[in-house]
Every structure is written in C-alpha cells, then in structure tokens.
mmCIF file of C-alpha atoms in Angstrom:
data_model
loop_
_atom_site.group_PDB
_atom_site.id
_atom_site.type_symbol
_atom_site.label_atom_id
_atom_site.label_comp_id
_atom_site.label_asym_id
_atom_site.label_seq_id
_atom_site.Cartn_x
_atom_site.Cartn_y
_atom_site.Cartn_z
ATOM 1 C CA MET A 897 0.000 0.000 0.000
ATOM 2 C CA GLY A 898 1.232 3.478 -0.817
ATOM 3 C CA GLU A 899 2.564 5.759 1.878
ATOM 4 C CA GLU A 900 -0.374 8.153 1.635
ATOM 5 C CA LEU A 901 -2.977 5.406 2.000
ATOM 6 C CA GLU A 902 -1.099 3.937 4.935
ATOM 7 C CA TYR A 903 -1.044 7.349 6.578
ATOM 8 C CA ALA A 904 -4.784 7.831 5.965
ATOM 9 C CA ALA A 905 -5.537 4.504 7.679
ATOM 10 C CA GLU A 906 -3.205 5.314 10.566
ATOM 11 C CA LEU A 907 -4.887 8.696 11.144
ATOM 12 C CA ILE A 908 -8.408 7.319 11.358
ATOM 13 C CA ASN A 909 -7.345 4.411 13.571
ATOM 14 C CA ARG A 910 -5.650 6.772 16.024
ATOM 15 C CA ILE A 911 -8.870 8.785 16.270
ATOM 16 C CA ILE A 912 -11.247 5.915 16.859
ATOM 17 C CA GLU A 913 -9.069 3.630 18.998
ATOM 18 C CA GLY A 914 -10.944 2.644 22.154
ATOM 19 C CA VAL A 915 -13.912 4.937 21.537
ATOM 20 C CA GLU A 916 -17.155 3.104 22.224
ATOM 21 C CA GLY A 917 -20.833 3.901 22.344
ATOM 22 C CA THR A 918 -21.295 5.202 18.822
ATOM 23 C CA ARG A 919 -21.361 3.692 15.357
ATOM 24 C CA ILE A 920 -18.333 4.950 13.436
ATOM 25 C CA GLY A 921 -18.509 5.262 9.680
ATOM 26 C CA LEU A 922 -16.261 6.481 6.919
ATOM 27 C CA HIS A 923 -17.592 8.020 3.737
ATOM 28 C CA ILE A 924 -15.733 8.025 0.446
ATOM 29 C CA CYS A 925 -16.812 9.548 -2.840
ATOM 30 C CA ARG A 926 -15.398 10.800 -6.110
ATOM 31 C CA GLY A 927 -16.262 14.459 -5.800
ATOM 32 C CA ASN A 928 -19.550 16.314 -5.471
ATOM 33 C CA TRP A 929 -18.798 19.879 -6.516
ATOM 34 C CA SER A 930 -20.402 19.738 -9.966
ATOM 35 C CA THR A 931 -23.463 18.190 -11.580
ATOM 36 C CA ARG A 932 -21.334 17.349 -14.610
ATOM 37 C CA GLU A 933 -20.589 13.693 -13.991
ATOM 38 C CA GLU A 934 -17.713 13.669 -16.467
ATOM 39 C CA VAL A 935 -15.590 16.071 -14.406
ATOM 40 C CA LEU A 936 -15.804 13.884 -11.275
ATOM 41 C CA LEU A 937 -13.397 11.008 -10.660
ATOM 42 C CA THR A 938 -13.909 7.469 -11.939
ATOM 43 C CA GLY A 939 -12.715 4.102 -10.639
ATOM 44 C CA ASP A 940 -13.780 1.243 -8.389
ATOM 45 C CA TYR A 941 -12.557 0.722 -4.797
ATOM 46 C CA THR A 942 -9.909 -1.920 -5.601
ATOM 47 C CA SER A 943 -6.884 0.293 -5.175
ATOM 48 C CA LEU A 944 -8.226 1.626 -1.853
ATOM 49 C CA LEU A 945 -8.798 -1.815 -0.323
ATOM 50 C CA PRO A 946 -5.400 -2.095 1.429
ATOM 51 C CA ALA A 947 -6.228 1.082 3.361
ATOM 52 C CA LEU A 948 -9.902 0.308 3.939
ATOM 53 C CA THR A 949 -9.288 -3.191 5.276
ATOM 54 C CA ALA A 950 -6.777 -1.736 7.757
ATOM 55 C CA MET A 951 -9.253 0.838 9.081
ATOM 56 C CA ARG A 952 -11.125 -0.239 12.187
ATOM 57 C CA VAL A 953 -14.346 1.522 11.243
ATOM 58 C CA ARG A 954 -17.636 -0.316 11.418
ATOM 59 C CA GLN A 955 -19.326 1.079 8.348
ATOM 60 C CA PHE A 956 -18.102 2.243 4.957
ATOM 61 C CA VAL A 957 -20.557 4.681 3.428
ATOM 62 C CA LEU A 958 -19.924 4.341 -0.281
ATOM 63 C CA GLU A 959 -21.091 5.667 -3.619
ATOM 64 C CA TYR A 960 -22.756 2.975 -5.672
ATOM 65 C CA ALA A 961 -25.574 4.748 -7.465
ATOM 66 C CA THR A 962 -23.137 6.214 -9.950
ATOM 67 C CA PRO A 963 -21.651 3.674 -12.369
ATOM 68 C CA ARG A 964 -18.312 5.479 -11.877
ATOM 69 C CA ALA A 965 -17.989 3.576 -8.562
ATOM 70 C CA GLY A 966 -17.763 0.145 -10.219
ATOM 71 C CA ASP A 967 -18.949 -3.230 -8.926
ATOM 72 C CA ILE A 968 -20.249 -3.980 -5.398
ATOM 73 C CA LYS A 969 -18.300 -7.210 -5.534
ATOM 74 C CA VAL A 970 -15.090 -5.222 -4.963
ATOM 75 C CA VAL A 971 -16.000 -4.255 -1.405
ATOM 76 C CA GLY A 972 -18.364 -7.175 -0.848
ATOM 77 C CA GLU A 973 -15.537 -9.690 -1.037
ATOM 78 C CA SER A 974 -13.128 -7.714 1.163
ATOM 79 C CA LEU A 975 -15.125 -5.592 3.571
ATOM 80 C CA SER A 976 -18.050 -7.745 4.688
ATOM 81 C CA ASN A 977 -16.266 -9.604 7.503
ATOM 82 C CA ASN A 978 -15.751 -8.432 11.088
ATOM 83 C CA VAL A 979 -14.025 -5.197 12.042
ATOM 84 C CA PRO A 980 -10.389 -6.310 12.665
ATOM 85 C CA GLY A 981 -9.877 -7.551 16.223
ATOM 86 C CA THR A 982 -13.602 -7.577 17.072
ATOM 87 C CA GLU A 983 -16.734 -9.686 16.786
ATOM 88 C CA THR A 984 -18.608 -6.791 15.179
ATOM 89 C CA PRO A 985 -19.574 -7.345 11.549
ATOM 90 C CA ARG A 986 -18.645 -4.608 9.141
ATOM 91 C CA GLU A 987 -21.500 -2.739 7.505
ATOM 92 C CA LEU A 988 -22.021 -1.213 4.091
ATOM 93 C CA GLY A 989 -23.737 2.166 3.795
ATOM 94 C CA LEU A 990 -24.868 1.500 0.246
ATOM 95 C CA GLY A 991 -25.250 4.572 -1.941
ATOM 96 C CA VAL A 992 -28.464 4.037 -3.897
ATOM 97 C CA VAL A 993 -29.380 7.486 -5.208
ATOM 98 C CA ASN A 994 -27.254 9.993 -7.076
ATOM 99 C CA PRO A 995 -27.581 13.376 -5.307
ATOM 100 C CA ARG A 996 -26.719 15.299 -8.490
ATOM 101 C CA THR A 997 -29.382 14.076 -10.909
ATOM 102 C CA THR A 998 -32.929 15.358 -11.367
ATOM 103 C CA GLU A 999 -34.297 11.936 -12.201
ATOM 104 C CA VAL A 1000 -35.505 10.060 -9.108
ATOM 105 C CA GLU A 1001 -34.323 6.451 -8.795
ATOM 106 C CA SER A 1002 -37.270 4.061 -8.508
ATOM 107 C CA PRO A 1003 -37.690 1.826 -5.442
ATOM 108 C CA GLU A 1004 -37.322 -1.126 -7.839
ATOM 109 C CA ASP A 1005 -33.868 0.082 -8.951
ATOM 110 C CA ILE A 1006 -32.844 0.531 -5.341
ATOM 111 C CA VAL A 1007 -34.090 -2.936 -4.368
ATOM 112 C CA ALA A 1008 -32.090 -4.436 -7.237
ATOM 113 C CA LYS A 1009 -28.966 -2.612 -6.052
ATOM 114 C CA ALA A 1010 -29.452 -3.822 -2.470
ATOM 115 C CA GLU A 1011 -29.926 -7.368 -3.719
ATOM 116 C CA GLN A 1012 -26.519 -7.202 -5.378
ATOM 117 C CA ALA A 1013 -25.096 -6.327 -1.959
ATOM 118 C CA LEU A 1014 -27.010 -9.221 -0.353
ATOM 119 C CA ALA A 1015 -24.715 -11.596 -2.203
ATOM 120 C CA PHE A 1016 -21.995 -10.526 0.268
ATOM 121 C CA TYR A 1017 -23.716 -8.924 3.273
ATOM 122 C CA GLY A 1018 -26.555 -9.924 5.590
ATOM 123 C CA PRO A 1019 -29.659 -7.679 5.701
ATOM 124 C CA ASP A 1020 -28.532 -6.248 9.059
ATOM 125 C CA GLN A 1021 -25.198 -5.199 7.570
ATOM 126 C CA ILE A 1022 -26.748 -3.141 4.799
ATOM 127 C CA PHE A 1023 -27.764 0.483 5.246
ATOM 128 C CA LEU A 1024 -29.332 2.415 2.396
ATOM 129 C CA ASN A 1025 -28.266 5.997 1.804
ATOM 130 C CA THR A 1026 -27.573 8.685 -0.728
ATOM 131 C CA ASP A 1027 -24.267 8.523 -2.638
ATOM 132 C CA CYS A 1028 -23.188 11.836 -1.125
ATOM 133 C CA GLY A 1029 -24.725 15.037 0.235
ATOM 134 C CA PHE A 1030 -27.157 17.234 -1.681
ATOM 135 C CA GLY A 1031 -25.199 20.352 -0.805
ATOM 136 C CA CYS A 1032 -21.641 19.708 0.376
ATOM 137 C CA PHE A 1033 -20.638 23.188 -0.777
ATOM 138 C CA ALA A 1034 -23.293 25.695 0.316
ATOM 139 C CA ASN A 1035 -22.834 27.858 -2.779
ATOM 140 C CA ARG A 1036 -22.699 24.848 -5.028
ATOM 141 C CA CYS A 1037 -25.606 22.666 -3.916
ATOM 142 C CA VAL A 1038 -26.075 19.900 -6.445
ATOM 143 C CA ASN A 1039 -29.837 19.581 -6.160
ATOM 144 C CA VAL A 1040 -33.073 21.218 -5.024
ATOM 145 C CA GLU A 1041 -35.171 20.294 -2.029
ATOM 146 C CA GLU A 1042 -38.088 18.817 -4.001
ATOM 147 C CA VAL A 1043 -35.879 16.312 -5.812
ATOM 148 C CA ALA A 1044 -33.887 15.511 -2.667
ATOM 149 C CA THR A 1045 -37.139 14.799 -0.810
ATOM 150 C CA ALA A 1046 -38.404 12.513 -3.576
ATOM 151 C CA LYS A 1047 -35.083 10.636 -3.551
ATOM 152 C CA ILE A 1048 -35.117 9.931 0.183
ATOM 153 C CA LYS A 1049 -38.755 8.801 -0.076
ATOM 154 C CA SER A 1050 -37.713 6.340 -2.756
ATOM 155 C CA ILE A 1051 -35.024 4.952 -0.436
ATOM 156 C CA VAL A 1052 -37.612 4.475 2.323
ATOM 157 C CA ALA A 1053 -40.028 2.701 -0.052
ATOM 158 C CA ALA A 1054 -37.253 0.335 -1.149
ATOM 159 C CA ALA A 1055 -36.311 -0.423 2.466
ATOM 160 C CA ARG A 1056 -39.928 -1.312 3.334
ATOM 161 C CA PHE A 1057 -40.091 -3.720 0.422
ATOM 162 C CA LEU A 1058 -36.728 -5.293 1.329
ATOM 163 C CA ARG A 1059 -37.779 -5.791 4.970
ATOM 164 C CA GLU A 1060 -40.935 -7.563 3.801
ATOM 165 C CA ARG A 1061 -38.943 -9.823 1.540
ATOM 166 C CA TYR A 1062 -35.948 -10.558 3.782
ATOM 167 C CA GLY A 1063 -37.245 -9.797 7.302
ATOM 168 C CA MET B 35 -32.145 -4.159 8.714
ATOM 169 C CA PHE B 36 -31.828 -1.963 5.626
ATOM 170 C CA GLU B 37 -31.703 1.142 7.818
ATOM 171 C CA THR B 38 -32.113 4.309 5.814
ATOM 172 C CA THR B 39 -30.152 7.520 6.122
ATOM 173 C CA GLN B 40 -28.295 10.217 4.200
ATOM 174 C CA VAL B 41 -24.680 11.211 3.784
ATOM 175 C CA GLY B 42 -25.259 14.594 5.394
ATOM 176 C CA SER B 43 -25.908 17.852 3.553
ATOM 177 C CA TRP B 44 -29.188 19.259 2.295
ATOM 178 C CA PRO B 45 -29.811 21.984 -0.356
ATOM 179 C CA ARG B 46 -29.604 25.465 1.188
ATOM 180 C CA SER B 47 -32.497 27.867 0.957
ATOM 181 C CA ARG B 48 -32.005 31.419 -0.304
ATOM 182 C CA GLU B 49 -32.361 32.683 3.281
ATOM 183 C CA MET B 50 -29.705 30.279 4.509
ATOM 184 C CA LEU B 51 -27.285 31.277 1.755
ATOM 185 C CA ARG B 52 -27.812 34.931 2.570
ATOM 186 C CA ALA B 53 -27.209 34.271 6.272
ATOM 187 C CA LEU B 54 -24.038 32.309 5.516
ATOM 188 C CA ARG B 55 -22.746 35.164 3.386
ATOM 189 C CA ASP B 56 -23.663 37.873 5.886
ATOM 190 C CA ARG B 57 -22.126 35.902 8.733
ATOM 191 C CA ARG B 58 -18.926 35.397 6.728
ATOM 192 C CA LEU B 59 -18.716 39.117 6.027
ATOM 193 C CA GLY B 60 -19.293 39.930 9.692
ATOM 194 C CA LYS B 61 -22.642 41.556 8.940
ATOM 195 C CA MET B 62 -24.764 39.180 11.007
ATOM 196 C CA SER B 63 -24.599 38.266 14.692
ATOM 197 C CA ARG B 64 -24.279 34.646 15.703
ATOM 198 C CA LYS B 65 -27.674 34.846 17.382
ATOM 199 C CA ASP B 66 -29.385 36.008 14.192
ATOM 200 C CA PHE B 67 -27.467 33.442 12.165
ATOM 201 C CA ASP B 68 -28.539 30.646 14.510
ATOM 202 C CA ARG B 69 -32.157 31.731 14.258
ATOM 203 C CA VAL B 70 -32.076 31.250 10.466
ATOM 204 C CA ALA B 71 -30.068 28.012 10.664
ATOM 205 C CA ASN B 72 -32.250 26.511 13.410
ATOM 206 C CA HIS B 73 -35.319 27.129 11.288
ATOM 207 C CA GLU B 74 -33.706 25.354 8.317
ATOM 208 C CA VAL B 75 -32.566 22.401 10.438
ATOM 209 C CA ARG B 76 -36.083 22.078 11.844
ATOM 210 C CA ARG B 77 -37.526 21.973 8.313
ATOM 211 C CA THR B 78 -34.969 19.411 7.201
ATOM 212 C CA VAL B 79 -35.696 17.191 10.211
ATOM 213 C CA THR B 80 -39.431 17.358 9.496
ATOM 214 C CA ILE B 81 -38.896 16.435 5.840
ATOM 215 C CA GLN B 82 -36.835 13.397 6.840
ATOM 216 C CA GLU B 83 -39.331 12.304 9.489
ATOM 217 C CA GLU B 84 -42.224 12.620 7.053
ATOM 218 C CA ALA B 85 -40.262 10.697 4.436
ATOM 219 C CA GLY B 86 -39.677 7.953 7.013
ATOM 220 C CA LEU B 87 -35.869 7.889 7.226
ATOM 221 C CA ASP B 88 -34.504 5.891 10.170
ATOM 222 C CA ILE B 89 -31.373 7.903 11.011
ATOM 223 C CA LEU B 90 -31.556 11.677 10.607
ATOM 224 C CA VAL B 91 -28.982 14.340 9.716
ATOM 225 C CA ASP B 92 -29.154 18.087 10.340
ATOM 226 C CA GLY B 93 -28.459 18.925 6.697
ATOM 227 C CA GLU B 94 -25.204 20.771 7.493
ATOM 228 C CA HIS B 95 -27.015 24.085 7.008
ATOM 229 C CA ARG B 96 -24.546 25.956 9.226
ATOM 230 C CA ARG B 97 -21.559 24.817 7.181
ATOM 231 C CA ASP B 98 -19.940 26.735 4.336
ATOM 232 C CA ASN B 99 -18.784 23.348 3.158
ATOM 233 C CA PHE B 100 -18.242 19.987 4.809
ATOM 234 C CA TYR B 101 -14.663 20.718 5.883
ATOM 235 C CA SER B 102 -14.133 24.499 5.620
ATOM 236 C CA PHE B 103 -16.627 25.067 8.468
ATOM 237 C CA ILE B 104 -13.996 24.096 11.017
ATOM 238 C CA THR B 105 -12.484 27.581 10.645
ATOM 239 C CA GLU B 106 -15.435 28.728 12.798
ATOM 240 C CA LYS B 107 -14.420 26.332 15.539
ATOM 241 C CA VAL B 108 -10.666 25.844 15.439
ATOM 242 C CA GLU B 109 -7.989 28.373 16.379
ATOM 243 C CA GLY B 110 -5.118 28.691 13.898
ATOM 244 C CA THR B 111 -7.242 28.461 10.752
ATOM 245 C CA ARG B 112 -8.386 30.868 8.077
ATOM 246 C CA LEU B 113 -11.195 30.455 5.576
ATOM 247 C CA MET B 114 -9.717 31.086 2.118
ATOM 248 C CA SER B 115 -11.394 30.840 -1.262
ATOM 249 C CA LEU B 116 -9.536 28.852 -3.887
ATOM 250 C CA ALA B 117 -9.147 32.149 -5.768
ATOM 251 C CA GLU B 118 -7.244 33.576 -2.776
ATOM 252 C CA MET B 119 -5.134 30.445 -2.553
ATOM 253 C CA LEU B 120 -4.110 30.836 -6.177
ATOM 254 C CA ASP B 121 -1.557 33.424 -5.100
ATOM 255 C CA GLU B 122 0.243 30.758 -3.064
ATOM 256 C CA VAL B 123 0.190 27.952 -5.590
ATOM 257 C CA GLU B 124 3.468 27.330 -7.397
ATOM 258 C CA ASP B 125 1.955 26.097 -10.626
ATOM 259 C CA LYS B 126 -0.616 28.865 -11.080
ATOM 260 C CA SER B 127 -1.612 28.147 -14.655
ATOM 261 C CA GLY B 128 -1.885 24.423 -13.925
ATOM 262 C CA PHE B 129 -4.107 25.082 -10.909
ATOM 263 C CA GLU B 130 -6.317 27.497 -12.843
ATOM 264 C CA GLU B 131 -6.625 25.096 -15.720
ATOM 265 C CA MET B 132 -7.622 22.303 -13.311
ATOM 266 C CA LEU B 133 -10.337 24.501 -11.779
ATOM 267 C CA THR B 134 -11.757 25.296 -15.208
ATOM 268 C CA THR B 135 -11.581 21.715 -16.486
ATOM 269 C CA LEU B 136 -13.219 20.365 -13.341
ATOM 270 C CA ASP B 137 -15.936 23.012 -13.323
ATOM 271 C CA VAL B 138 -14.826 24.307 -9.917
ATOM 272 C CA PRO B 139 -15.883 27.881 -9.106
ATOM 273 C CA ALA B 140 -12.726 29.257 -7.458
ATOM 274 C CA SER B 141 -14.513 32.042 -5.620
ATOM 275 C CA ALA B 142 -17.358 29.915 -4.226
ATOM 276 C CA ILE B 143 -15.318 27.044 -2.829
ATOM 277 C CA ARG B 144 -13.349 27.740 0.313
ATOM 278 C CA ASN B 145 -10.557 25.947 2.123
ATOM 279 C CA PRO B 146 -9.731 25.791 5.847
ATOM 280 C CA THR B 147 -6.094 26.865 5.659
ATOM 281 C CA CYS B 148 -3.876 26.283 8.676
ATOM 282 C CA VAL B 149 -2.163 29.547 9.644
ATOM 283 C CA GLY B 150 -1.210 28.826 13.271
ATOM 284 C CA ARG B 151 -1.160 26.168 15.970
ATOM 285 C CA LEU B 152 -4.471 24.292 15.912
ATOM 286 C CA GLU B 153 -6.638 24.378 19.008
ATOM 287 C CA ARG B 154 -10.331 23.571 19.337
ATOM 288 C CA ARG B 155 -12.053 26.793 20.396
ATOM 289 C CA GLU B 156 -15.457 25.137 20.636
ATOM 290 C CA PRO B 157 -16.886 21.738 19.666
ATOM 291 C CA LEU B 158 -17.046 21.103 15.920
ATOM 292 C CA ALA B 159 -20.456 19.437 15.913
ATOM 293 C CA LEU B 160 -21.539 18.571 19.461
ATOM 294 C CA ASP B 161 -23.917 21.540 19.641
ATOM 295 C CA ASP B 162 -25.408 20.535 16.279
ATOM 296 C CA TYR B 163 -26.054 17.077 17.709
ATOM 297 C CA HIS B 164 -27.799 18.454 20.795
ATOM 298 C CA PHE B 165 -29.947 20.719 18.659
ATOM 299 C CA VAL B 166 -31.154 17.918 16.349
ATOM 300 C CA LYS B 167 -31.819 15.722 19.359
ATOM 301 C CA SER B 168 -34.077 18.437 20.769
ATOM 302 C CA LEU B 169 -36.212 18.047 17.638
ATOM 303 C CA THR B 170 -36.474 14.290 17.204
ATOM 304 C CA ASP B 171 -36.435 10.977 19.064
ATOM 305 C CA LYS B 172 -34.857 9.224 16.100
ATOM 306 C CA PRO B 173 -31.178 8.258 15.952
ATOM 307 C CA VAL B 174 -28.908 10.965 14.528
ATOM 308 C CA LYS B 175 -25.846 10.855 12.299
ATOM 309 C CA ILE B 176 -23.214 13.560 12.705
ATOM 310 C CA THR B 177 -20.634 14.130 9.971
ATOM 311 C CA LEU B 178 -17.054 15.278 10.525
ATOM 312 C CA PRO B 179 -14.292 15.940 8.003
ATOM 313 C CA GLY B 180 -11.864 13.034 7.853
ATOM 314 C CA PRO B 181 -8.345 13.431 9.225
ATOM 315 C CA TYR B 182 -6.634 12.707 5.940
ATOM 316 C CA LEU B 183 -8.742 15.273 4.089
ATOM 317 C CA LEU B 184 -7.833 17.875 6.707
ATOM 318 C CA SER B 185 -4.165 16.967 6.842
ATOM 319 C CA ARG B 186 -3.981 17.557 3.093
ATOM 320 C CA SER B 187 -6.257 20.524 2.548
ATOM 321 C CA MET B 188 -5.266 22.572 5.606
ATOM 322 C CA TRP B 189 -1.591 22.464 4.707
ATOM 323 C CA VAL B 190 -0.768 25.458 2.501
ATOM 324 C CA GLY B 191 3.010 25.673 2.766
ATOM 325 C CA SER B 192 3.567 29.408 2.759
ATOM 326 C CA TYR B 193 1.076 29.848 5.628
ATOM 327 C CA THR B 194 1.379 26.611 7.544
ATOM 328 C CA ARG B 195 5.157 26.299 7.707
ATOM 329 C CA LYS B 196 5.221 29.172 10.182
ATOM 330 C CA ALA B 197 3.298 27.019 12.668
ATOM 331 C CA TYR B 198 4.346 23.437 11.930
ATOM 332 C CA GLY B 199 7.596 21.808 10.847
ATOM 333 C CA ASP B 200 5.817 19.443 8.487
ATOM 334 C CA GLN B 201 2.456 18.035 7.467
ATOM 335 C CA ARG B 202 2.691 15.058 9.822
ATOM 336 C CA GLU B 203 3.197 17.315 12.834
ATOM 337 C CA MET B 204 0.060 19.255 11.892
ATOM 338 C CA GLY B 205 -1.688 15.914 11.318
ATOM 339 C CA ASP B 206 -1.048 14.979 14.968
ATOM 340 C CA ASP B 207 -3.073 18.000 16.078
ATOM 341 C CA VAL B 208 -5.830 17.154 13.596
ATOM 342 C CA VAL B 209 -6.023 13.691 15.167
ATOM 343 C CA ARG B 210 -6.181 15.130 18.687
ATOM 344 C CA ILE B 211 -8.983 17.546 17.778
ATOM 345 C CA LEU B 212 -11.103 14.958 15.957
ATOM 346 C CA ARG B 213 -10.576 12.375 18.707
ATOM 347 C CA GLU B 214 -11.763 14.803 21.382
ATOM 348 C CA GLU B 215 -14.827 15.576 19.291
ATOM 349 C CA LEU B 216 -15.594 11.909 18.688
ATOM 350 C CA GLN B 217 -15.282 11.112 22.398
ATOM 351 C CA GLU B 218 -17.646 13.929 23.329
ATOM 352 C CA LEU B 219 -20.185 12.903 20.701
ATOM 353 C CA ALA B 220 -20.034 9.282 21.890
ATOM 354 C CA GLN B 221 -20.482 10.363 25.516
ATOM 355 C CA ALA B 222 -23.441 12.523 24.549
ATOM 356 C CA GLY B 223 -25.089 9.442 23.029
ATOM 357 C CA CYS B 224 -24.688 10.291 19.347
ATOM 358 C CA GLU B 225 -25.750 7.165 17.499
ATOM 359 C CA PHE B 226 -23.613 7.534 14.369
ATOM 360 C CA VAL B 227 -20.494 9.552 13.569
ATOM 361 C CA GLN B 228 -19.350 9.605 9.956
ATOM 362 C CA PHE B 229 -15.935 10.822 8.841
ATOM 363 C CA ASP B 230 -15.793 12.172 5.302
ATOM 364 C CA GLU B 231 -12.692 11.217 3.320
ATOM 365 C CA PRO B 232 -13.515 12.019 -0.312
ATOM 366 C CA VAL B 233 -9.929 12.879 -1.055
ATOM 367 C CA LEU B 234 -8.870 9.225 -0.728
ATOM 368 C CA THR B 235 -10.177 8.550 -4.209
ATOM 369 C CA GLU B 236 -7.978 11.306 -5.532
ATOM 370 C CA VAL B 237 -4.866 9.554 -4.211
ATOM 371 C CA VAL B 238 -5.578 6.460 -6.264
ATOM 372 C CA MET B 239 -7.729 7.708 -9.148
ATOM 373 C CA SER B 240 -6.440 11.086 -10.189
ATOM 374 C CA ALA B 241 -3.491 9.585 -12.043
ATOM 375 C CA GLU B 242 -5.771 7.229 -13.934
ATOM 376 C CA CYS B 243 -8.137 10.084 -14.691
ATOM 377 C CA GLY B 244 -5.146 12.164 -15.751
ATOM 378 C CA ARG B 245 -5.662 14.985 -13.260
ATOM 379 C CA ARG B 246 -5.803 15.981 -9.628
ATOM 380 C CA THR B 247 -8.592 17.915 -7.913
ATOM 381 C CA PHE B 248 -8.534 20.877 -5.585
ATOM 382 C CA MET B 249 -8.899 19.217 -2.156
#
C-alpha cells in the first residue's frame, strides 16, 4: 500500500481507537462539486482496499448509485467480515441514489442494487443511503429540495419492500 | 435491517445562503445566524421524518462546506477561497486550468487553511447534535471531516510552515482535535459519527483520470 494510504488509515485508527458507544462510519466519494458527472473522478474501490481493510471503522458509506464507482463485488468480497480484532460485523452504507441528478431512482432500482449487496452482506449489515450530500458546498448545492425529498422517499419505499422480503 | 439515512448535507435555501454570506462578512450576529439556521434544520428534520428515514442528519445548514466550516471552531485556521489560494500555488496556470476543467468555481469554494497552531475553540459538531436531538427521538448521524482530508487541505506551505515543521506534525493536532470531538459525541449518546474522506479517491484515481482535484 502506498505511503499516503497507509497514513490515511493510521490517522483514522488513532482517532477511533478505544472509543465506544457510537457507530463509526467512513464516507468516500469521487467528488460532489459539480453536476457534470464527467468532471468527477472514476474508478472502483480496488486500489483503496489495502487502506480500507486496515481501518477499524464499522461502516463504509460508499457511492454505488453512480456507475463510476464500479462493482459492489469489490467491497463485498473484502469488507463484509468483522471489524479487525472484534466480533462486530462490518456494515455497508450503500449509496443508492445519485444526489446530483434530477431523475428520481425508482424503489425497484434501489431494491435491485441492495440485492446485489445481499450476495456478500446480511440484511442487518446493509444500510441504504444517498451517494453523497445534496449540498456539500453551500454555494454549489447539487440539487433542489423537491428532488432531494423525492429521492429519500424512494429509499424508504425500497427499504420497506426489502424488509418484507428478507425480514 | 436496511436502515435508511443520508450522507449529510441538504440543499440550502435562499435565506440560509444569505445568512451564511452575511455571517462570513461579519454583517450578522451569531444569534441572528442561529435563528435562520435553526429554522432550516427544523424543516430538514421534518422532511426526513415525514419521508420515514430511520437515522436523521441536520443537513449541514450551518456549514460553508463539509470541511471548511472548522475555521469557525478551530484556532489557527483561516477560511480562504480557492481564488485567494491561487496566489500561493506554485503552478498557477496548472491550478487554474484544473479549476476550469473540473468546473470548480474558485470564488465559491473555500478551504480551511492552517495559519497557526491548531486548538479547538469550541466543539465542531456537538452543539449541532444536541440541537437535532431536541427536535427528534430518532437516531442521529453527525458528519465530521476526515483526518486525511484535513491533513492535506489545511496544509498550505507558505502559511502553515510558520506554525508546523511538516504536514505530519500538523496531522497529529488534527487527530487530537477529531478524537476529542468523537469522544464527546459518543459520551453525549450520538448514534452515528461519519468521517468524510472524499480525497482518498484522488490519491488512487487522479493519475488514472489524468488529473488531480482541488482538495
């Protein structure tokens, strides 16, 4: 693993070491400053895995609505076991809606995405979330409230369906 | 199972944007600013509750951006737009070209530059947590900038070298500050703390994509 990735893992582990009583997550994305998808970064999580597997965080909150993030298999095969040195299973905060688009993902699309994750994770290990924020940069919000609201409602509808099917 | 939540930030209203600008320019008191922000957080909490989300966020309404906001809370920092930072960048034309290519508005995106020894003046997000909890019984997620993102973005050589020998030394203070915050949030009962490390992808993907970004 490169020196920078090793340092990134070391930093987060020093912060969280021994802290209990809260769920600790780490979010990674490929940029969220523009609604032009082509200017944001592209690539799956493979090259980050050496750092991610070393991090003792419980949940990785990851972009997966955008095809630029690649296949769920990449993290499913490496990051679905226990947090190192514990009996606590790792979790996936699965990104299921793109915060930058005006089109609202259907609950059916979201269910299909979650079912891909179910090949590697149990239902209790899967959280459903947006790919990133709707307004990480106040002056450069990437969406409007009406669309954002419709997107989170779609996530909730998908979760209800999934709980019926797998609960 | 299949718990639902968000990554953190919500679109800002016109009123919120005006308050952020006025506060930044020193034209609005903290009390007036908080009145606007509290109203927006309340609305965002209601929207999430009505939508049926399981774990709520406050929408980061008070934040200029997800990492620059720490300049409000941490001693030894200065909020600088990327346009201001341009003066300090060695490869000026390269940096400008990157901003244009990536569709980054240099005046609207600001960086928390380290200009002195870092000390937490007030909690980064603990008060935000308490405020959301006063509005809802649901679990809450609080977002914090990741340590690697801060150790990279806060270091602007010509400013930071006066306070720290190197980036790793500054990184040690970043760790201390974030650890204190995490401990306080955990003690307060915060259900979920998320560290944001978007810049990790840049380390491994910018070469493949043939460019670096601004963070």
